[in-house]
CSV table of C-alpha atoms in Angstrom, one decimal:
chain,number,residue,atom,x,y,z
A,880,ALA,CA,87.9,76.1,126.2
A,881,GLN,CA,88.4,77.6,122.7
A,882,SER,CA,91.4,77.2,120.4
A,883,VAL,CA,92.2,77.9,116.9
A,884,THR,CA,94.7,75.9,114.8
A,885,GLN,CA,96.3,77.1,111.6
A,886,LEU,CA,98.4,74.1,110.6
A,887,ASP,CA,100.5,75.9,108.0
A,888,SER,CA,102.9,78.6,109.3
A,889,GLN,CA,104.0,79.4,105.8
A,890,VAL,CA,102.5,78.9,102.4
A,891,PRO,CA,104.6,79.7,99.3
A,892,VAL,CA,102.6,79.9,96.1
A,893,PHE,CA,103.2,81.3,92.6
A,894,GLU,CA,101.3,84.2,91.3
A,895,GLU,CA,97.9,83.4,89.7
A,896,ALA,CA,97.8,80.0,91.4
A,897,PRO,CA,95.0,79.0,93.7
A,898,VAL,CA,95.6,78.9,97.4
A,899,GLU,CA,93.9,77.4,100.5
A,900,LEU,CA,94.8,78.4,104.1
A,901,ARG,CA,93.6,76.0,106.6
A,902,CYS,CA,91.9,76.8,109.9
A,903,ASN,CA,90.4,74.4,112.4
A,904,TYR,CA,88.8,75.4,115.7
A,905,SER,CA,87.8,73.8,118.9
A,906,SER,CA,85.0,75.1,121.1
A,907,SER,CA,82.5,73.8,123.5
A,908,VAL,CA,80.0,76.5,122.5
A,909,SER,CA,78.9,78.1,119.3
A,910,VAL,CA,81.3,80.6,117.9
A,911,TYR,CA,81.6,83.1,115.1
A,912,LEU,CA,84.5,82.8,112.7
A,913,PHE,CA,86.7,85.4,111.1
A,914,TRP,CA,89.7,85.8,108.8
A,915,TYR,CA,92.0,88.8,109.1
A,916,VAL,CA,95.0,89.8,107.1
A,917,GLN,CA,98.0,91.6,108.4
A,918,TYR,CA,100.4,93.4,106.1
A,919,PRO,CA,103.9,94.1,107.3
A,920,ASN,CA,103.9,96.7,110.1
A,921,GLN,CA,100.2,97.2,109.9
A,922,GLY,CA,97.2,96.3,111.9
A,923,LEU,CA,94.6,93.6,111.1
A,924,GLN,CA,92.1,94.1,108.3
A,925,LEU,CA,89.0,92.0,108.2
A,926,LEU,CA,88.8,89.7,105.2
A,927,LEU,CA,85.5,88.0,105.9
A,928,LYS,CA,83.4,86.6,108.7
A,929,TYR,CA,80.8,83.9,109.3
A,930,LEU,CA,78.0,84.6,111.6
A,931,SER,CA,75.2,82.5,110.3
A,932,GLY,CA,73.4,81.5,107.1
A,933,SER,CA,75.2,80.3,104.0
A,934,THR,CA,78.3,78.4,104.9
A,935,LEU,CA,80.2,79.9,102.0
A,936,VAL,CA,81.3,83.4,102.8
A,937,LYS,CA,82.8,85.8,100.3
A,938,GLY,CA,85.1,88.5,101.4
A,939,ILE,CA,87.3,91.3,100.1
A,940,ASN,CA,90.1,90.9,97.6
A,941,GLY,CA,88.5,87.8,96.0
A,942,PHE,CA,88.9,85.6,99.1
A,943,GLU,CA,86.2,83.2,100.3
A,944,ALA,CA,85.9,80.7,103.1
A,945,GLU,CA,83.7,77.8,103.9
A,946,PHE,CA,82.4,77.0,107.3
A,947,ASN,CA,82.2,73.2,107.9
A,948,LYS,CA,80.6,72.5,111.3
A,949,SER,CA,81.2,68.8,111.2
A,950,GLN,CA,84.9,69.2,110.6
A,951,THR,CA,85.1,72.4,112.7
A,952,SER,CA,87.0,74.1,109.9
A,953,PHE,CA,86.9,77.5,108.2
A,954,HIS,CA,89.4,77.3,105.4
A,955,LEU,CA,90.3,80.4,103.4
A,956,ARG,CA,90.6,80.1,99.6
A,957,LYS,CA,91.4,82.3,96.6
A,958,PRO,CA,91.3,80.9,93.1
A,959,SER,CA,94.1,83.1,91.8
A,960,VAL,CA,96.5,85.0,94.0
A,961,HIS,CA,98.5,88.2,93.3
A,962,ILE,CA,101.8,89.4,94.6
A,963,SER,CA,99.9,91.9,96.7
A,964,ASP,CA,98.3,89.1,98.6
A,965,THR,CA,101.6,88.5,100.3
A,966,ALA,CA,100.8,89.0,104.0
A,967,GLU,CA,100.1,87.1,107.2
A,968,TYR,CA,96.6,85.7,107.6
A,969,PHE,CA,94.9,85.0,110.9
A,970,CYS,CA,91.9,82.9,111.6
A,971,ALA,CA,89.9,83.8,114.7
A,972,VAL,CA,86.8,82.8,116.6
A,973,ILE,CA,84.7,84.8,119.0
A,974,LEU,CA,82.0,83.6,121.3
A,975,TYR,CA,78.4,84.8,121.0
A,976,ASN,CA,78.9,87.5,123.6
A,977,PHE,CA,81.6,89.0,121.4
A,978,ASN,CA,83.9,89.7,124.2
A,979,LYS,CA,87.0,87.9,123.3
A,980,PHE,CA,88.8,86.8,120.1
A,981,TYR,CA,90.8,83.6,120.0
A,982,PHE,CA,93.4,83.8,117.2
A,983,GLY,CA,95.3,81.2,115.4
A,984,SER,CA,99.0,81.4,115.1
A,985,GLY,CA,98.9,82.8,111.6
A,986,THR,CA,99.9,81.7,108.2
A,987,LYS,CA,102.3,83.7,106.1
A,988,LEU,CA,101.4,83.6,102.5
A,989,ASN,CA,104.3,84.3,100.2
A,990,VAL,CA,103.3,84.9,96.6
A,991,LYS,CA,106.1,84.5,94.1
A,992,PRO,CA,106.3,85.9,90.6
B,1327,GLY,CA,84.6,103.1,108.2
B,1328,ALA,CA,85.6,103.2,111.8
B,1329,VAL,CA,89.2,103.9,112.5
B,1330,VAL,CA,91.4,103.3,115.6
B,1331,SER,CA,94.5,105.3,115.5
B,1332,GLN,CA,97.4,103.7,117.5
B,1333,HIS,CA,100.6,105.5,118.4
B,1334,PRO,CA,103.5,105.1,118.3
B,1335,SER,CA,103.9,102.6,115.5
B,1336,TRP,CA,107.3,101.6,116.9
B,1337,VAL,CA,109.4,102.4,119.9
B,1338,ILE,CA,112.7,101.5,121.3
B,1339,CYS,CA,113.3,102.0,125.0
B,1340,LYS,CA,115.9,101.2,127.6
B,1341,SER,CA,115.4,98.5,130.1
B,1342,GLY,CA,113.7,99.9,133.2
B,1343,THR,CA,111.9,102.7,131.6
B,1344,SER,CA,108.2,103.0,130.9
B,1345,VAL,CA,106.4,103.3,127.6
B,1346,LYS,CA,102.9,104.6,126.8
B,1347,ILE,CA,100.9,103.4,123.9
B,1348,GLU,CA,97.8,105.3,122.8
B,1349,CYS,CA,94.7,104.1,120.9
B,1350,ARG,CA,92.2,106.6,119.8
B,1351,SER,CA,88.8,106.0,118.1
B,1352,LEU,CA,88.5,108.6,115.5
B,1353,ASP,CA,84.9,108.6,114.4
B,1354,PHE,CA,83.1,106.5,117.0
B,1355,GLN,CA,82.9,106.0,120.7
B,1356,ALA,CA,84.8,103.0,122.0
B,1357,THR,CA,83.2,102.0,125.3
B,1358,THR,CA,85.4,98.9,125.3
B,1359,MET,CA,89.0,98.6,124.1
B,1360,PHE,CA,90.8,95.3,123.9
B,1361,TRP,CA,94.6,95.1,124.2
B,1362,TYR,CA,96.5,92.2,122.5
B,1363,ARG,CA,100.1,91.2,122.4
B,1364,GLN,CA,101.8,89.3,119.7
B,1365,PHE,CA,105.2,87.6,120.2
B,1366,PRO,CA,107.3,86.7,117.2
B,1367,LYS,CA,105.9,83.7,115.3
B,1368,GLN,CA,103.0,83.5,117.7
B,1369,SER,CA,99.4,84.6,117.6
B,1370,LEU,CA,97.7,87.5,119.2
B,1371,MET,CA,96.9,87.0,122.8
B,1372,LEU,CA,94.4,89.1,124.6
B,1373,MET,CA,96.0,90.9,127.5
B,1374,ALA,CA,93.2,92.9,128.9
B,1375,THR,CA,89.8,94.5,128.3
B,1376,SER,CA,89.3,98.1,129.2
B,1377,ASN,CA,86.0,99.8,129.8
B,1378,GLU,CA,85.6,103.6,129.8
B,1379,GLY,CA,85.5,104.9,133.3
B,1380,SER,CA,86.3,101.6,135.1
B,1381,LYS,CA,89.2,99.3,135.9
B,1382,ALA,CA,90.5,97.1,133.2
B,1383,THR,CA,90.0,93.3,133.3
B,1384,TYR,CA,93.2,91.4,132.8
B,1385,GLU,CA,93.7,88.0,131.4
B,1386,GLN,CA,95.2,85.3,133.5
B,1387,GLY,CA,99.0,85.6,133.7
B,1388,VAL,CA,99.1,89.3,132.7
B,1389,GLU,CA,100.6,91.5,135.4
B,1390,LYS,CA,98.2,94.4,136.0
B,1391,ASP,CA,100.9,96.5,137.8
B,1392,LYS,CA,103.2,96.1,134.9
B,1393,PHE,CA,100.7,96.8,132.1
B,1394,LEU,CA,98.7,99.8,133.2
B,1395,ILE,CA,95.6,100.5,131.2
B,1396,ASN,CA,93.7,103.7,131.3
B,1397,HIS,CA,90.4,104.3,129.5
B,1398,ALA,CA,89.5,107.7,130.7
B,1399,SER,CA,87.3,108.8,127.8
B,1400,LEU,CA,85.2,107.2,125.1
B,1401,THR,CA,87.8,107.9,122.5
B,1402,LEU,CA,91.1,107.2,124.2
B,1403,SER,CA,92.6,104.2,125.9
B,1404,THR,CA,96.3,103.9,126.9
B,1405,LEU,CA,98.6,101.0,127.7
B,1406,THR,CA,101.7,101.8,129.8
B,1407,VAL,CA,104.4,99.2,130.0
B,1408,THR,CA,106.2,100.0,133.2
B,1409,SER,CA,109.7,99.1,134.0
B,1410,ALA,CA,110.1,97.5,130.7
B,1411,HIS,CA,112.4,94.6,130.2
B,1412,PRO,CA,113.7,92.9,127.0
B,1413,GLU,CA,111.1,90.1,127.4
B,1414,ASP,CA,108.4,92.7,127.0
B,1415,SER,CA,109.5,93.3,123.5
B,1416,SER,CA,106.5,92.5,121.4
B,1417,PHE,CA,103.9,93.8,119.0
B,1418,TYR,CA,101.0,95.4,120.9
B,1419,ILE,CA,97.7,96.1,119.2
B,1420,CYS,CA,94.4,97.5,120.4
B,1421,SER,CA,90.9,96.7,119.1
B,1422,ALA,CA,87.5,98.3,119.7
B,1423,ARG,CA,84.0,97.1,118.9
B,1424,THR,CA,82.4,99.6,116.5
B,1425,GLY,CA,78.8,98.7,117.2
B,1426,THR,CA,76.8,96.2,119.1
B,1427,GLY,CA,77.5,93.3,116.8
B,1428,SER,CA,80.5,91.6,115.4
B,1429,ASP,CA,82.3,94.6,113.9
B,1430,TYR,CA,85.7,95.2,115.4
B,1431,THR,CA,88.4,97.6,114.3
B,1432,PHE,CA,92.1,97.1,115.1
B,1433,GLY,CA,94.8,99.7,115.5
B,1434,SER,CA,97.9,99.5,113.4
B,1435,GLY,CA,99.9,98.1,116.2
B,1436,THR,CA,103.0,99.2,118.2
B,1437,ARG,CA,106.3,97.3,117.9
B,1438,LEU,CA,108.1,97.7,121.2
B,1439,THR,CA,111.8,96.8,121.5
B,1440,VAL,CA,113.4,97.0,124.9
B,1441,VAL,CA,117.2,97.1,124.9
C-alpha cells in the first residue's frame, strides 16, 4: 500500500526566510512524486514533479524539491519566501500506471511580514 | 494550458436534497475524470474514477448510490450527491489527465455545506 506523510501541518515563517516542507512516502512499488499548491478556495496547481533523472527538481515560483530514494523523501524548499506563497501545499505520489494519486495531509505555509 | 472548469464553486443545501457538481474540460478531451473529496484538515481522498461512456469505478467505502457519477461526454463529468446530509459537507474536486503521461489538471473545487 502507498501512503504519504507530511509531518508539519502548519509552518509559520517570516518573509524572505528560507523554508522546507517535509514529505515522506511509503510504497512497495516505484512511484512518481508531485508537489501541488492550493490557494484559498482554489483548486490545485502543480508546483513540480519528479519522474526520473536528476533528483533535484526545480518548479515554478522558485520552489525546488529533492528526491531521496533511500530516505523515501521528497522535501520542498524555497530559499526566500514571499507573502504570496501563503497557501496549503500537498505532496502526492502516483503509481507508474498513473491511475491514482495518494495525497499527504497538507502543510499550511503562513508567511508573515 | 489545459483547463478543467468546475461549478459551482460553493453550494449550501438543505439536508435531504441533491446537489450536482459539474466538471468540464475546456480545451481537451477528458476520457477519464477523477473525483476527490477533502474533509477539513485532511487530505484529498479519491472517491471514484469515471470513464467516458462507462460506469464509474468507486473506491472502497464510497457509496455509489449516494455519489452518482455521470461521464456522458469527453468534456463533461458530473457528480451528484443524493440525499445529502451534514456529514457530506466537504470540498469536492475533480481532476483529469491531459495527455498520456503524468500531466493532470484539477478543477477549482466545490465547497458543499449541508445544513
